[in-house]
Short mmCIF file of C-alpha atoms in Angstrom, two decimals:
data_model
loop_
_atom_site.label_atom_id
_atom_site.label_comp_id
_atom_site.label_asym_id
_atom_site.label_seq_id
_atom_site.Cartn_x
_atom_site.Cartn_y
_atom_site.Cartn_z
CA PRO B 294 -8.30 -4.83 -21.55
CA SER B 295 -10.39 -4.60 -18.38
CA ASP B 296 -11.53 -8.24 -18.73
CA LEU B 297 -7.90 -9.27 -19.23
CA GLU B 298 -6.76 -7.53 -16.05
CA GLN B 299 -9.66 -9.06 -14.11
CA ARG B 300 -8.72 -12.56 -15.28
CA LEU B 301 -5.03 -12.03 -14.43
CA SER B 302 -5.94 -10.59 -11.03
CA ALA B 303 -8.17 -13.61 -10.36
CA VAL B 304 -5.27 -15.98 -11.05
CA ARG B 305 -3.02 -13.98 -8.74
CA GLU B 306 -5.70 -13.92 -6.04
CA ARG B 307 -6.21 -17.68 -6.27
CA LEU B 308 -2.50 -18.47 -6.05
CA SER B 309 -1.58 -15.85 -3.45
CA HIS B 310 -3.69 -17.38 -0.70
CA ARG B 311 -3.74 -21.07 -1.52
CA ARG B 312 -2.28 -23.59 0.88
CA MET B 313 -0.23 -26.17 -0.97
CA MET B 314 -0.17 -29.80 0.19
CA ILE B 315 3.36 -29.75 1.54
CA GLU B 316 2.79 -33.12 3.25
CA LYS B 317 2.58 -34.58 -0.29
CA GLY B 318 5.63 -32.72 -1.55
CA GLN B 319 3.71 -29.87 -3.21
CA VAL B 320 5.88 -26.84 -2.41
CA MET B 321 5.98 -24.87 -5.65
CA GLY B 322 3.61 -23.77 -8.40
CA LEU B 323 4.12 -22.38 -11.89
CA GLU B 324 1.36 -21.29 -14.25
CA LEU B 325 1.40 -19.41 -17.54
CA SER B 326 -1.24 -17.03 -18.86
CA LEU B 327 -1.25 -16.53 -22.62
CA LEU B 328 -1.94 -12.90 -23.54
CA PRO B 329 -2.80 -11.10 -26.79
CA GLY B 330 0.07 -10.03 -29.03
CA ASN B 331 2.04 -13.26 -28.48
CA ARG B 332 2.80 -12.23 -24.88
CA SER B 333 2.59 -14.28 -21.70
CA ARG B 334 2.72 -13.88 -17.95
CA ILE B 335 4.30 -16.28 -15.47
CA HIS B 336 2.53 -16.88 -12.16
CA PHE B 337 5.07 -18.34 -9.76
CA ASP B 338 4.64 -19.21 -6.10
CA VAL B 339 6.76 -21.16 -3.66
CA ASP B 340 6.25 -22.16 -0.05
CA LEU B 341 8.74 -20.42 2.24
CA LEU B 342 9.27 -23.71 4.08
CA VAL B 343 11.61 -24.75 1.25
CA ALA B 344 13.07 -21.49 -0.02
CA ASP B 345 14.14 -18.29 1.72
CA VAL B 346 13.99 -14.81 0.19
CA GLN B 347 17.47 -15.07 -1.35
CA SER B 348 16.45 -18.40 -2.88
CA LEU B 349 13.48 -16.69 -4.54
CA ASN B 350 15.90 -14.20 -6.08
CA ILE B 351 18.03 -17.11 -7.34
CA ILE B 352 15.00 -18.81 -8.91
CA LEU B 353 13.87 -15.61 -10.64
CA ARG B 354 17.44 -14.97 -11.80
CA ASP B 355 17.67 -18.45 -13.31
CA LEU B 356 14.25 -18.13 -14.96
CA ALA B 357 15.45 -14.88 -16.56
CA ARG B 358 18.63 -16.59 -17.79
CA ILE B 359 16.65 -19.45 -19.31
CA TYR B 360 14.33 -16.94 -20.96
CA GLN B 361 17.25 -15.01 -22.43
CA HIS B 362 19.67 -17.82 -23.30
CA GLY B 363 17.54 -20.98 -23.40
CA HIS B 364 19.70 -22.93 -20.94
CA LEU B 365 21.51 -22.88 -17.59
CA GLU B 366 24.96 -24.08 -16.68
CA LYS B 367 24.96 -27.44 -14.97
CA ALA B 368 24.99 -27.14 -11.19
CA PRO B 369 28.25 -28.33 -9.55
CA SER B 370 28.06 -31.52 -7.49
CA GLU B 371 29.06 -29.56 -4.35
CA TRP B 372 25.58 -28.03 -4.24
CA HIS B 373 24.05 -30.22 -1.56
CA PHE B 374 21.89 -28.72 1.19
CA GLY B 375 21.88 -31.91 3.28
CA ARG B 376 25.68 -31.95 3.42
CA TYR B 377 25.68 -28.26 4.32
CA LEU B 378 23.29 -28.90 7.25
CA ALA B 379 25.37 -31.82 8.52
CA ILE B 380 28.60 -29.77 8.49
CA GLU B 381 26.96 -26.78 10.20
CA LYS B 382 25.37 -29.02 12.83
CA GLN B 383 28.76 -30.48 13.68
CA LYS B 384 30.45 -27.05 13.75
CA GLN B 385 27.79 -25.58 16.02
CA ALA B 386 27.30 -28.57 18.34
CA LYS B 387 28.62 -26.82 21.48
CA ALA B 388 26.76 -23.59 20.73
CA ARG B 389 23.52 -25.52 20.11
CA GLU B 390 23.91 -27.38 23.40
CA LYS B 391 24.40 -24.08 25.25
CA ALA B 392 21.43 -22.52 23.44
CA GLU B 393 19.20 -25.47 24.28
CA ILE B 394 19.96 -25.10 27.98
CA TYR B 395 19.24 -21.36 27.77
CA TRP B 396 15.84 -21.82 26.09
CA GLN B 397 14.82 -24.71 28.34
CA GLU B 398 15.39 -22.46 31.36
CA ARG B 399 13.31 -19.67 29.79
CA LEU B 400 10.53 -21.87 28.43
CA ALA B 401 8.22 -21.80 31.45
CA GLY B 402 8.24 -18.00 31.63
CA LEU B 403 7.71 -17.25 27.94
CA PRO B 404 4.38 -15.74 26.84
CA GLY B 405 2.33 -16.93 23.88
CA GLY B 406 1.69 -15.14 20.62
CA PRO B 407 -0.24 -11.85 20.47
CA GLN B 408 -3.96 -12.23 21.09
CA LEU B 409 -5.38 -10.38 18.12
CA PRO B 410 -9.13 -9.67 17.84
CA LEU B 411 -11.13 -11.95 15.56
CA ILE B 412 -14.62 -11.34 14.23
CA TYR B 413 -15.44 -14.98 14.98
CA GLN B 414 -13.63 -17.99 16.42
CA ASN B 415 -13.10 -20.80 13.96
CA GLU B 416 -10.29 -23.32 13.57
CA ASP B 417 -10.82 -23.27 9.81
CA ILE B 418 -10.01 -19.57 9.39
CA ARG B 419 -7.76 -19.23 6.36
CA PRO B 420 -5.33 -16.31 6.39
CA VAL B 421 -5.39 -13.91 3.47
CA PHE B 422 -2.30 -11.82 2.77
CA ARG B 423 -2.59 -8.18 1.79
CA ARG B 424 0.40 -6.09 0.79
CA ARG B 425 0.60 -2.76 2.62
CA THR B 426 3.12 -0.16 1.51
CA LEU B 427 4.36 3.12 2.88
CA ASN B 428 7.15 4.93 1.08
CA LEU B 429 9.69 7.00 2.99
CA THR B 430 11.72 9.66 1.28
CA PRO B 431 15.52 9.12 1.29
CA GLU B 432 15.75 11.97 3.82
CA GLN B 433 13.19 10.34 6.13
CA TRP B 434 14.94 6.96 5.94
CA GLN B 435 18.33 8.53 6.62
CA CYS B 436 16.86 10.35 9.62
CA PHE B 437 15.33 7.09 10.90
CA LYS B 438 18.66 5.26 10.63
CA GLN B 439 20.50 8.07 12.41
CA HIS B 440 17.90 8.10 15.18
CA ALA B 441 18.21 4.33 15.59
CA ALA B 442 22.02 4.51 15.64
CA ALA B 443 21.87 7.19 18.32
CA HIS B 444 20.04 4.65 20.51
CA ARG B 445 22.52 1.91 19.56
CA VAL B 446 20.06 -0.25 17.61
CA THR B 447 20.07 -1.20 13.95
CA ALA B 448 17.49 0.18 11.54
CA ALA B 449 16.04 -3.34 11.20
CA MET B 450 15.49 -3.57 14.96
CA GLY B 451 14.00 -0.09 14.94
CA LEU B 452 11.44 -1.29 12.40
CA ALA B 453 10.84 -4.47 14.42
CA CYS B 454 10.15 -2.32 17.49
CA ALA B 455 7.65 -0.20 15.56
CA TYR B 456 5.97 -3.37 14.28
CA ALA B 457 5.71 -4.83 17.80
CA GLU B 458 4.35 -1.51 19.10
CA ILE B 459 1.50 -1.63 16.57
CA ILE B 460 0.80 -5.31 17.36
CA SER B 461 0.61 -4.44 21.08
CA ARG B 462 -2.17 -1.91 20.42
CA TRP B 463 -4.36 -4.73 19.08
CA SER B 464 -3.21 -7.58 21.32
CA GLY B 465 -5.33 -8.68 24.26
CA GLN B 466 -2.12 -9.17 26.26
CA PRO B 467 0.68 -6.56 26.50
CA ARG B 468 3.36 -9.27 26.59
CA PHE B 469 3.74 -11.68 23.68
CA LEU B 470 6.22 -13.50 21.46
CA LEU B 471 7.09 -12.67 17.87
CA ASN B 472 8.85 -15.06 15.49
CA MET B 473 11.76 -13.16 13.96
CA PRO B 474 13.23 -14.79 10.84
CA LEU B 475 17.00 -14.51 10.58
CA PHE B 476 18.95 -15.21 7.41
CA ASP B 477 21.57 -17.80 8.33
CA ARG B 478 23.29 -18.76 5.05
CA GLN B 479 26.94 -19.47 5.93
CA THR B 480 28.77 -18.40 2.80
CA ASP B 481 32.10 -20.08 3.56
CA HIS B 482 30.76 -23.23 1.82
CA PRO B 483 31.62 -23.58 -1.89
CA GLU B 484 28.81 -22.44 -4.21
CA ILE B 485 26.31 -22.22 -1.33
CA GLU B 486 25.26 -18.73 -2.47
CA ASN B 487 23.60 -20.34 -5.50
CA VAL B 488 21.65 -23.00 -3.60
CA VAL B 489 17.85 -22.84 -3.34
CA ALA B 490 16.78 -23.90 0.17
CA ASP B 491 15.47 -22.48 3.42
CA PHE B 492 18.48 -21.15 5.33
CA THR B 493 16.25 -19.16 7.70
CA ASN B 494 16.59 -19.45 11.43
CA LEU B 495 13.95 -18.24 13.89
CA LEU B 496 14.42 -16.17 17.01
CA LEU B 497 11.66 -15.87 19.61
CA LEU B 498 11.43 -12.20 20.53
CA ASP B 499 9.87 -11.52 23.93
CA CYS B 500 7.92 -8.24 23.64
CA ASP B 501 6.64 -6.56 26.80
CA PHE B 502 4.48 -3.43 26.48
CA SER B 503 3.08 -3.52 30.02
CA THR B 504 4.65 -0.13 30.65
CA PRO B 505 4.17 2.54 27.96
CA GLY B 506 7.49 3.47 26.37
#
C-alpha cells in the first residue's frame, strides 16, 4: 500500500507542476492509473487559459455522467464560444471604449507586480504550486462576513485585502499590482452555462501599503 501511494503521489506531482505546450494546442491532460482490486484513478489536468473554474466543474460533472451512464446527450448547436464573444463584444463596445480611455490614462502611474524575495535570480525558475489550507469554523466565518459588511465590503474583498496585506510584508515595494480574476459568464445566452471555456476577466488591483493600516 505504501508503494502504491508513493507511485500515485509521483504521478500527481509530475502533472501538478508541468507546463503544457499551449502554443501547440496542448491544453489538457488525462491519465489513468490501474489499481489493485479492479479499481482505477483518473489524473486530470487542464490549463486555466482555456477553462475557468466553473468549466472544470462541468467537465467533472460530465465525466461522472459518462462513468455512470456510458454516454452524454449531444450538445446543442447553440453552444459556440466564438459567437458568444462576438455578441458580447458588440454589446459592450461603448463600455470597452470608455474603459480603454480610463486605463490608458492610468497606465503611466501604475506600479508593477510585488517584488517577492528569491533565493536566486534565474529566468528559468519554474513555479511549483503548494496547496495551503486553513479551516474557519462556521462561527468564525459568520463573524468575518459581519465584520466585512460593517465596513461595506464583501467577504471576498475582505479576503483579497488580507491576501494583499500578507504579500506586502514580503514585497520589496509597498505599492504593487495584483491580477484579480473575475468570473464574467453572461448567462442570458442560451445554454451558455454548460459551455467549457475561459469566461474569466482580469482586474488590475492597485495595492498601496505605504502607510500601515
